[in-house]
CSV table of N, CA and C in Angstrom, one decimal:
chain,number,residue,atom,x,y,z
A,1206,MET,N,-6.5,-46.6,-32.9
A,1206,MET,CA,-6.8,-46.3,-31.5
A,1206,MET,C,-8.0,-47.1,-31.1
A,1207,ALA,N,-7.9,-47.5,-29.8
A,1207,ALA,CA,-9.0,-48.4,-29.3
A,1207,ALA,C,-10.3,-47.6,-29.2
A,1208,ASN,N,-11.4,-48.3,-29.3
A,1208,ASN,CA,-12.7,-47.7,-29.2
A,1208,ASN,C,-13.1,-47.3,-27.8
A,1209,TYR,N,-12.8,-46.1,-27.4
A,1209,TYR,CA,-13.0,-45.7,-26.0
A,1209,TYR,C,-14.5,-45.7,-25.6
A,1210,GLN,N,-15.4,-45.6,-26.6
A,1210,GLN,CA,-16.8,-45.6,-26.3
A,1210,GLN,C,-17.3,-46.9,-25.7
A,1211,GLN,N,-16.6,-48.0,-26.1
A,1211,GLN,CA,-17.0,-49.3,-25.7
A,1211,GLN,C,-16.1,-49.8,-24.4
A,1212,MET,N,-15.2,-49.0,-24.0
A,1212,MET,CA,-14.3,-49.5,-22.9
A,1212,MET,C,-15.0,-49.3,-21.5
A,1213,ASN,N,-14.7,-50.3,-20.7
A,1213,ASN,CA,-15.2,-50.1,-19.3
A,1213,ASN,C,-14.4,-49.1,-18.5
A,1214,GLY,N,-14.9,-48.7,-17.4
A,1214,GLY,CA,-14.3,-47.6,-16.6
A,1214,GLY,C,-12.9,-48.0,-16.2
A,1215,ILE,N,-12.6,-49.2,-15.9
A,1215,ILE,CA,-11.3,-49.6,-15.4
A,1215,ILE,C,-10.3,-49.5,-16.4
A,1216,ALA,N,-10.6,-49.9,-17.7
A,1216,ALA,CA,-9.7,-49.7,-18.8
A,1216,ALA,C,-9.4,-48.2,-19.1
A,1217,LEU,N,-10.4,-47.4,-19.0
A,1217,LEU,CA,-10.2,-46.0,-19.2
A,1217,LEU,C,-9.3,-45.4,-18.1
A,1218,ALA,N,-9.6,-45.9,-16.9
A,1218,ALA,CA,-8.8,-45.4,-15.8
A,1218,ALA,C,-7.3,-45.8,-15.9
A,1219,TYR,N,-7.1,-47.0,-16.4
A,1219,TYR,CA,-5.7,-47.5,-16.6
A,1219,TYR,C,-4.9,-46.6,-17.5
A,1220,MET,N,-5.6,-46.1,-18.6
A,1220,MET,CA,-4.9,-45.2,-19.5
A,1220,MET,C,-4.8,-43.8,-18.9
A,1221,GLY,N,-5.9,-43.4,-18.3
A,1221,GLY,CA,-5.9,-42.0,-17.7
A,1221,GLY,C,-4.9,-41.8,-16.6
A,1222,ASP,N,-4.7,-42.8,-15.8
A,1222,ASP,CA,-3.6,-42.8,-14.8
A,1222,ASP,C,-2.3,-42.4,-15.4
A,1223,ALA,N,-1.9,-43.1,-16.4
A,1223,ALA,CA,-0.6,-42.9,-17.1
A,1223,ALA,C,-0.6,-41.5,-17.7
A,1224,VAL,N,-1.6,-41.1,-18.3
A,1224,VAL,CA,-1.7,-39.7,-19.0
A,1224,VAL,C,-1.5,-38.6,-18.0
A,1225,TYR,N,-2.3,-38.7,-16.9
A,1225,TYR,CA,-2.2,-37.6,-15.9
A,1225,TYR,C,-0.9,-37.6,-15.2
A,1226,GLU,N,-0.3,-38.8,-15.0
A,1226,GLU,CA,1.0,-38.9,-14.3
A,1226,GLU,C,2.1,-38.2,-15.2
A,1227,ILE,N,2.0,-38.4,-16.5
A,1227,ILE,CA,3.0,-37.7,-17.4
A,1227,ILE,C,2.9,-36.2,-17.2
A,1228,TYR,N,1.8,-35.6,-17.2
A,1228,TYR,CA,1.6,-34.2,-17.0
A,1228,TYR,C,2.2,-33.7,-15.7
A,1229,ILE,N,1.9,-34.5,-14.6
A,1229,ILE,CA,2.5,-34.1,-13.3
A,1229,ILE,C,4.0,-34.3,-13.3
A,1230,ARG,N,4.5,-35.4,-13.8
A,1230,ARG,CA,6.0,-35.5,-13.8
A,1230,ARG,C,6.7,-34.4,-14.6
A,1231,GLN,N,6.1,-34.1,-15.8
A,1231,GLN,CA,6.6,-33.1,-16.6
A,1231,GLN,C,6.7,-31.7,-15.9
A,1232,HIS,N,5.6,-31.5,-15.1
A,1232,HIS,CA,5.4,-30.2,-14.4
A,1232,HIS,C,6.5,-30.2,-13.3
A,1233,LEU,N,6.7,-31.3,-12.5
A,1233,LEU,CA,7.6,-31.3,-11.4
A,1233,LEU,C,9.1,-31.2,-11.9
A,1234,LEU,N,9.4,-31.9,-13.0
A,1234,LEU,CA,10.7,-31.7,-13.6
A,1234,LEU,C,10.9,-30.3,-14.1
A,1235,GLY,N,9.9,-29.7,-14.7
A,1235,GLY,CA,10.0,-28.3,-15.1
A,1235,GLY,C,10.3,-27.4,-14.1
A,1236,LYS,N,9.9,-27.7,-12.8
A,1236,LYS,CA,10.2,-26.8,-11.7
A,1236,LYS,C,11.6,-27.0,-11.1
A,1237,GLY,N,12.3,-27.9,-11.8
A,1237,GLY,CA,13.7,-28.1,-11.3
A,1237,GLY,C,13.9,-29.3,-10.3
A,1238,MET,N,12.9,-30.0,-10.0
A,1238,MET,CA,13.0,-31.1,-9.1
A,1238,MET,C,13.7,-32.3,-9.8
A,1239,VAL,N,14.7,-32.9,-9.2
A,1239,VAL,CA,15.4,-34.0,-9.8
A,1239,VAL,C,15.6,-35.2,-8.9
A,1240,LYS,N,15.6,-35.0,-7.6
A,1240,LYS,CA,15.8,-36.0,-6.7
A,1240,LYS,C,14.6,-37.0,-6.6
A,1241,PRO,N,14.8,-38.3,-6.9
A,1241,PRO,CA,13.7,-39.2,-7.0
A,1241,PRO,C,12.7,-39.2,-5.8
A,1242,THR,N,13.3,-39.2,-4.6
A,1242,THR,CA,12.5,-39.3,-3.4
A,1242,THR,C,11.6,-38.0,-3.2
A,1243,HIS,N,12.2,-36.9,-3.5
A,1243,HIS,CA,11.5,-35.6,-3.4
A,1243,HIS,C,10.4,-35.6,-4.5
A,1244,LEU,N,10.7,-36.0,-5.7
A,1244,LEU,CA,9.7,-36.1,-6.8
A,1244,LEU,C,8.6,-37.0,-6.4
A,1245,HIS,N,8.8,-38.1,-5.8
A,1245,HIS,CA,7.8,-39.1,-5.5
A,1245,HIS,C,6.9,-38.4,-4.4
A,1246,HIS,N,7.4,-37.9,-3.4
A,1246,HIS,CA,6.6,-37.3,-2.3
A,1246,HIS,C,5.8,-36.2,-2.8
A,1247,THR,N,6.4,-35.3,-3.6
A,1247,THR,CA,5.7,-34.2,-4.1
A,1247,THR,C,4.6,-34.6,-5.1
A,1248,ALA,N,4.8,-35.6,-5.9
A,1248,ALA,CA,3.8,-36.1,-6.9
A,1248,ALA,C,2.6,-36.6,-6.2
A,1249,THR,N,2.7,-37.2,-5.0
A,1249,THR,CA,1.5,-37.7,-4.4
A,1249,THR,C,0.5,-36.6,-4.0
A,1250,ARG,N,1.0,-35.3,-3.9
A,1250,ARG,CA,0.0,-34.2,-3.7
A,1250,ARG,C,-0.9,-34.0,-4.8
A,1251,TYR,N,-0.5,-34.5,-6.0
A,1251,TYR,CA,-1.3,-34.4,-7.2
A,1251,TYR,C,-2.0,-35.7,-7.7
A,1252,VAL,N,-1.4,-36.8,-7.4
A,1252,VAL,CA,-1.8,-38.0,-8.1
A,1252,VAL,C,-2.4,-39.1,-7.1
A,1253,SER,N,-2.5,-38.8,-5.8
A,1253,SER,CA,-3.0,-39.8,-4.9
A,1253,SER,C,-4.5,-39.9,-5.0
A,1254,ALA,N,-5.1,-40.9,-4.5
A,1254,ALA,CA,-6.6,-41.0,-4.5
A,1254,ALA,C,-7.2,-39.8,-3.7
A,1255,LYS,N,-6.6,-39.5,-2.6
A,1255,LYS,CA,-7.1,-38.3,-1.9
A,1255,LYS,C,-7.0,-37.0,-2.7
A,1256,ALA,N,-5.9,-36.9,-3.4
A,1256,ALA,CA,-5.8,-35.7,-4.3
A,1256,ALA,C,-6.9,-35.7,-5.3
A,1257,HIS,N,-7.0,-36.8,-5.9
A,1257,HIS,CA,-8.1,-36.9,-7.0
A,1257,HIS,C,-9.5,-36.6,-6.5
A,1258,ALA,N,-9.8,-37.1,-5.3
A,1258,ALA,CA,-11.1,-36.9,-4.7
A,1258,ALA,C,-11.3,-35.4,-4.4
A,1259,ALA,N,-10.2,-34.7,-3.9
A,1259,ALA,CA,-10.3,-33.3,-3.6
A,1259,ALA,C,-10.5,-32.5,-4.9
A,1260,LEU,N,-9.7,-32.9,-5.9
A,1260,LEU,CA,-9.8,-32.3,-7.2
A,1260,LEU,C,-11.2,-32.4,-7.8
A,1261,TYR,N,-11.8,-33.6,-7.7
A,1261,TYR,CA,-13.1,-33.8,-8.3
A,1261,TYR,C,-14.1,-32.9,-7.6
A,1262,ARG,N,-14.0,-32.9,-6.3
A,1262,ARG,CA,-15.0,-32.0,-5.5
A,1262,ARG,C,-14.9,-30.5,-6.0
A,1263,LEU,N,-13.7,-30.1,-6.3
A,1263,LEU,CA,-13.5,-28.8,-6.9
A,1263,LEU,C,-14.0,-28.7,-8.3
A,1264,MET,N,-13.8,-29.7,-9.1
A,1264,MET,CA,-14.4,-29.7,-10.4
A,1264,MET,C,-15.9,-29.5,-10.4
A,1265,GLU,N,-16.5,-30.2,-9.4
A,1265,GLU,CA,-18.0,-30.1,-9.3
A,1265,GLU,C,-18.3,-28.7,-8.8
A,1266,ALA,N,-17.6,-28.2,-7.8
A,1266,ALA,CA,-17.9,-26.8,-7.2
A,1266,ALA,C,-17.7,-25.7,-8.3
A,1267,ASP,N,-16.7,-25.9,-9.1
A,1267,ASP,CA,-16.4,-24.9,-10.1
A,1267,ASP,C,-17.2,-25.1,-11.4
A,1268,ALA,N,-17.9,-26.3,-11.5
A,1268,ALA,CA,-18.7,-26.6,-12.7
A,1268,ALA,C,-17.8,-26.6,-14.0
A,1269,ILE,N,-16.7,-27.2,-14.0
A,1269,ILE,CA,-15.8,-27.1,-15.1
A,1269,ILE,C,-15.9,-28.3,-16.1
A,1270,LEU,N,-16.7,-29.4,-15.7
A,1270,LEU,CA,-16.8,-30.5,-16.6
A,1270,LEU,C,-18.0,-30.4,-17.5
A,1271,THR,N,-17.9,-31.0,-18.7
A,1271,THR,CA,-19.1,-31.1,-19.6
A,1271,THR,C,-19.9,-32.3,-19.2
A,1272,ASP,N,-21.1,-32.4,-19.7
A,1272,ASP,CA,-22.0,-33.5,-19.4
A,1272,ASP,C,-21.3,-34.8,-19.8
A,1273,GLU,N,-20.7,-34.8,-21.0
A,1273,GLU,CA,-20.1,-36.0,-21.5
A,1273,GLU,C,-18.9,-36.4,-20.6
A,1274,GLU,N,-18.1,-35.4,-20.1
A,1274,GLU,CA,-17.0,-35.7,-19.2
A,1274,GLU,C,-17.5,-36.3,-17.9
A,1275,LYS,N,-18.6,-35.8,-17.4
A,1275,LYS,CA,-19.2,-36.3,-16.2
A,1275,LYS,C,-19.6,-37.8,-16.4
A,1276,GLN,N,-20.1,-38.1,-17.6
A,1276,GLN,CA,-20.5,-39.5,-17.8
A,1276,GLN,C,-19.3,-40.4,-17.8
A,1277,TYR,N,-18.2,-40.0,-18.4
A,1277,TYR,CA,-17.0,-40.9,-18.3
A,1277,TYR,C,-16.4,-41.0,-16.9
A,1278,PHE,N,-16.5,-39.9,-16.2
A,1278,PHE,CA,-16.1,-39.9,-14.8
A,1278,PHE,C,-16.9,-41.0,-14.1
A,1279,LEU,N,-18.3,-40.9,-14.2
A,1279,LEU,CA,-19.1,-41.9,-13.6
A,1279,LEU,C,-18.9,-43.3,-14.0
A,1280,ARG,N,-18.5,-43.5,-15.3
A,1280,ARG,CA,-18.2,-44.9,-15.8
A,1280,ARG,C,-17.0,-45.4,-15.0
A,1281,GLY,N,-16.0,-44.6,-14.7
A,1281,GLY,CA,-14.9,-45.0,-13.9
A,1281,GLY,C,-15.2,-45.2,-12.4
A,1282,ARG,N,-15.9,-44.2,-11.9
A,1282,ARG,CA,-16.3,-44.3,-10.5
A,1282,ARG,C,-17.1,-45.5,-10.1
A,1283,ASN,N,-18.0,-45.8,-11.0
A,1283,ASN,CA,-19.0,-46.9,-10.7
A,1283,ASN,C,-18.5,-48.3,-11.2
A,1284,ALA,N,-17.3,-48.4,-11.8
A,1284,ALA,CA,-16.8,-49.6,-12.3
A,1284,ALA,C,-16.4,-50.6,-11.2
A,1285,LYS,N,-16.7,-51.8,-11.4
A,1285,LYS,CA,-16.3,-52.9,-10.4
A,1285,LYS,C,-14.8,-53.2,-10.5
A,1286,SER,N,-14.1,-52.9,-9.4
A,1286,SER,CA,-12.7,-53.1,-9.4
A,1286,SER,C,-12.4,-54.3,-8.6
A,1287,HIS,N,-11.4,-55.1,-9.1
A,1287,HIS,CA,-11.0,-56.3,-8.4
A,1287,HIS,C,-9.9,-56.1,-7.5
A,1288,THR,N,-9.4,-54.9,-7.4
A,1288,THR,CA,-8.4,-54.5,-6.5
A,1288,THR,C,-8.9,-53.6,-5.4
A,1289,GLY,N,-8.3,-53.6,-4.3
A,1289,GLY,CA,-8.8,-52.7,-3.1
A,1289,GLY,C,-8.0,-51.4,-3.0
A,1290,ALA,N,-8.6,-50.6,-2.2
A,1290,ALA,CA,-8.0,-49.3,-2.0
A,1290,ALA,C,-6.8,-49.4,-1.1
A,1291,LYS,N,-5.7,-48.8,-1.5
A,1291,LYS,CA,-4.5,-48.8,-0.6
A,1291,LYS,C,-4.3,-47.4,-0.1
A,1292,ASN,N,-4.1,-47.3,1.2
A,1292,ASN,CA,-3.8,-46.0,1.8
A,1292,ASN,C,-4.9,-45.0,1.7
A,1293,THR,N,-6.1,-45.4,1.5
A,1293,THR,CA,-7.2,-44.5,1.4
A,1293,THR,C,-8.6,-45.2,1.6
A,1294,ASP,N,-9.6,-44.5,1.8
A,1294,ASP,CA,-10.9,-45.1,1.9
A,1294,ASP,C,-11.5,-45.4,0.6
A,1295,ILE,N,-12.5,-46.3,0.6
A,1295,ILE,CA,-13.1,-46.8,-0.7
A,1295,ILE,C,-13.7,-45.7,-1.5
A,1296,VAL,N,-14.3,-44.7,-0.9
A,1296,VAL,CA,-15.0,-43.6,-1.6
A,1296,VAL,C,-13.9,-42.8,-2.4
A,1297,SER,N,-12.9,-42.4,-1.7
A,1297,SER,CA,-11.8,-41.7,-2.4
A,1297,SER,C,-11.2,-42.5,-3.5
A,1298,TYR,N,-11.1,-43.8,-3.3
A,1298,TYR,CA,-10.5,-44.7,-4.3
A,1298,TYR,C,-11.4,-44.7,-5.6
A,1299,ARG,N,-12.7,-44.8,-5.4
A,1299,ARG,CA,-13.6,-44.9,-6.5
A,1299,ARG,C,-13.7,-43.5,-7.2
A,1300,ILE,N,-13.7,-42.4,-6.5
A,1300,ILE,CA,-13.6,-41.1,-7.1
A,1300,ILE,C,-12.3,-41.0,-7.9
A,1301,SER,N,-11.2,-41.5,-7.4
A,1301,SER,CA,-9.9,-41.4,-8.1
A,1301,SER,C,-10.0,-42.2,-9.4
A,1302,THR,N,-10.6,-43.3,-9.4
A,1302,THR,CA,-10.8,-44.2,-10.6
A,1302,THR,C,-11.6,-43.3,-11.6
A,1303,GLY,N,-12.6,-42.7,-11.1
A,1303,GLY,CA,-13.4,-41.8,-12.0
A,1303,GLY,C,-12.6,-40.7,-12.7
A,1304,VAL,N,-11.8,-40.1,-11.9
A,1304,VAL,CA,-10.9,-39.0,-12.4
A,1304,VAL,C,-10.0,-39.6,-13.5
A,1305,GLU,N,-9.4,-40.7,-13.2
A,1305,GLU,CA,-8.5,-41.4,-14.1
A,1305,GLU,C,-9.2,-41.7,-15.4
A,1306,ALA,N,-10.4,-42.3,-15.2
A,1306,ALA,CA,-11.2,-42.6,-16.4
A,1306,ALA,C,-11.5,-41.4,-17.3
A,1307,LEU,N,-11.8,-40.3,-16.7
A,1307,LEU,CA,-12.0,-39.0,-17.4
A,1307,LEU,C,-10.8,-38.7,-18.2
A,1308,PHE,N,-9.6,-38.8,-17.7
A,1308,PHE,CA,-8.4,-38.5,-18.4
A,1308,PHE,C,-8.1,-39.5,-19.5
A,1309,GLY,N,-8.5,-40.8,-19.2
A,1309,GLY,CA,-8.3,-41.8,-20.2
A,1309,GLY,C,-9.3,-41.6,-21.4
A,1310,TYR,N,-10.5,-41.2,-21.2
A,1310,TYR,CA,-11.5,-40.9,-22.2
A,1310,TYR,C,-10.9,-39.7,-23.0
A,1311,LEU,N,-10.5,-38.7,-22.4
A,1311,LEU,CA,-10.0,-37.5,-23.1
A,1311,LEU,C,-8.8,-37.9,-24.0
A,1312,TYR,N,-7.9,-38.7,-23.5
A,1312,TYR,CA,-6.7,-39.1,-24.3
A,1312,TYR,C,-7.2,-40.0,-25.5
A,1313,LEU,N,-8.0,-41.0,-25.2
A,1313,LEU,CA,-8.4,-41.9,-26.3
A,1313,LEU,C,-9.3,-41.3,-27.3
A,1314,SER,N,-10.0,-40.2,-26.9
A,1314,SER,CA,-10.8,-39.4,-27.9
A,1314,SER,C,-10.0,-38.3,-28.5
A,1315,GLU,N,-8.7,-38.3,-28.3
A,1315,GLU,CA,-7.8,-37.3,-28.9
A,1315,GLU,C,-8.1,-35.9,-28.6
A,1316,GLN,N,-8.5,-35.6,-27.3
A,1316,GLN,CA,-8.8,-34.2,-26.9
A,1316,GLN,C,-7.6,-33.6,-26.1
A,1317,THR,N,-6.5,-33.5,-26.8
A,1317,THR,CA,-5.2,-33.1,-26.2
A,1317,THR,C,-5.4,-31.7,-25.5
A,1318,ALA,N,-6.0,-30.8,-26.2
A,1318,ALA,CA,-6.1,-29.4,-25.6
A,1318,ALA,C,-6.9,-29.5,-24.3
A,1319,ARG,N,-7.9,-30.3,-24.3
A,1319,ARG,CA,-8.7,-30.4,-23.1
A,1319,ARG,C,-7.9,-31.1,-21.9
A,1320,ILE,N,-7.2,-32.1,-22.3
A,1320,ILE,CA,-6.3,-32.7,-21.3
A,1320,ILE,C,-5.3,-31.6,-20.7
A,1321,GLU,N,-4.7,-30.9,-21.5
A,1321,GLU,CA,-3.7,-29.9,-21.1
A,1321,GLU,C,-4.4,-28.9,-20.2
A,1322,GLN,N,-5.7,-28.5,-20.6
A,1322,GLN,CA,-6.4,-27.5,-19.8
A,1322,GLN,C,-6.7,-28.1,-18.4
A,1323,LEU,N,-7.3,-29.3,-18.4
A,1323,LEU,CA,-7.7,-29.9,-17.1
A,1323,LEU,C,-6.4,-30.2,-16.2
A,1324,ALA,N,-5.4,-30.7,-16.8
A,1324,ALA,CA,-4.1,-31.0,-16.0
A,1324,ALA,C,-3.6,-29.6,-15.5
A,1325,ALA,N,-3.6,-28.6,-16.2
A,1325,ALA,CA,-3.1,-27.3,-15.7
A,1325,ALA,C,-4.0,-26.8,-14.6
A,1326,TRP,N,-5.3,-27.0,-14.8
A,1326,TRP,CA,-6.3,-26.6,-13.7
A,1326,TRP,C,-6.0,-27.4,-12.4
A,1327,CYS,N,-5.8,-28.7,-12.6
A,1327,CYS,CA,-5.5,-29.5,-11.4
A,1327,CYS,C,-4.3,-29.1,-10.7
A,1328,ILE,N,-3.2,-28.8,-11.5
A,1328,ILE,CA,-2.0,-28.4,-10.9
A,1328,ILE,C,-2.2,-27.0,-10.1
A,1329,GLU,N,-2.9,-26.2,-10.7
A,1329,GLU,CA,-3.2,-24.8,-10.1
A,1329,GLU,C,-3.9,-25.0,-8.8
A,1330,GLN,N,-4.9,-25.9,-8.8
A,1330,GLN,CA,-5.7,-26.1,-7.5
A,1330,GLN,C,-4.8,-26.7,-6.4
A,1331,VAL,N,-3.9,-27.6,-6.7
A,1331,VAL,CA,-3.0,-28.2,-5.7
A,1331,VAL,C,-2.1,-27.2,-5.2
A,1332,GLU,N,-1.5,-26.4,-6.1
A,1332,GLU,CA,-0.4,-25.4,-5.7
A,1332,GLU,C,-1.0,-24.2,-5.0
A,1333,SER,N,-2.3,-23.9,-5.2
A,1333,SER,CA,-2.9,-22.8,-4.6
A,1333,SER,C,-3.4,-23.2,-3.1
A,1334,GLY,N,-3.4,-24.5,-2.9
A,1334,GLY,CA,-3.8,-25.0,-1.6
A,1334,GLY,C,-5.3,-25.3,-1.5
A,1335,ARG,N,-6.0,-25.2,-2.6
A,1335,ARG,CA,-7.5,-25.5,-2.6
A,1335,ARG,C,-7.8,-26.9,-2.3
A,1336,THR,N,-6.9,-27.9,-2.5
A,1336,THR,CA,-7.2,-29.3,-2.3
A,1336,THR,C,-7.0,-29.7,-0.8
A,1337,LYS,N,-6.1,-29.0,-0.1
A,1337,LYS,CA,-5.9,-29.2,1.3
A,1337,LYS,C,-5.9,-30.8,1.6
A,1338,ILE,N,-5.0,-31.5,1.0
A,1338,ILE,CA,-5.0,-32.9,1.1
A,1338,ILE,C,-5.0,-33.4,2.5
A,1339,ASN,N,-4.2,-32.8,3.4
A,1339,ASN,CA,-4.2,-33.3,4.7
A,1339,ASN,C,-5.5,-33.2,5.5
A,1340,ALA,N,-6.4,-32.3,5.0
A,1340,ALA,CA,-7.7,-32.2,5.7
A,1340,ALA,C,-8.7,-33.1,5.3
A,1341,ILE,N,-8.4,-33.9,4.2
A,1341,ILE,CA,-9.4,-34.8,3.6
A,1341,ILE,C,-9.4,-36.2,4.4
């Protein structure tokens, strides 16, 4: 396994994006959704930059991250990206990169139980309406 401690935030986010997406896709398929267009539109409520920004604000409000997890979030959020934000503002984009980096760190450090816990928490926040994506 790659040395996650030496990775930059963008590399961690690259991995974390894929990891989190798998949990969301598995969840949506488990709910019986099968039509690709419906899956895609529903998934954006969980995986868009705006969704990640809302979820991170809730993570802070609920104080659910450890100090180490916060450090990896910051590594992603503060990373210099050579791509621009699509369909969102730069602040949400950077926060989203931080959330993805957090999931990348957890995956590469083999903290599967914590990934499952955080992914389930994120799903619960979206489905309970706490993220209110349209209001962001």
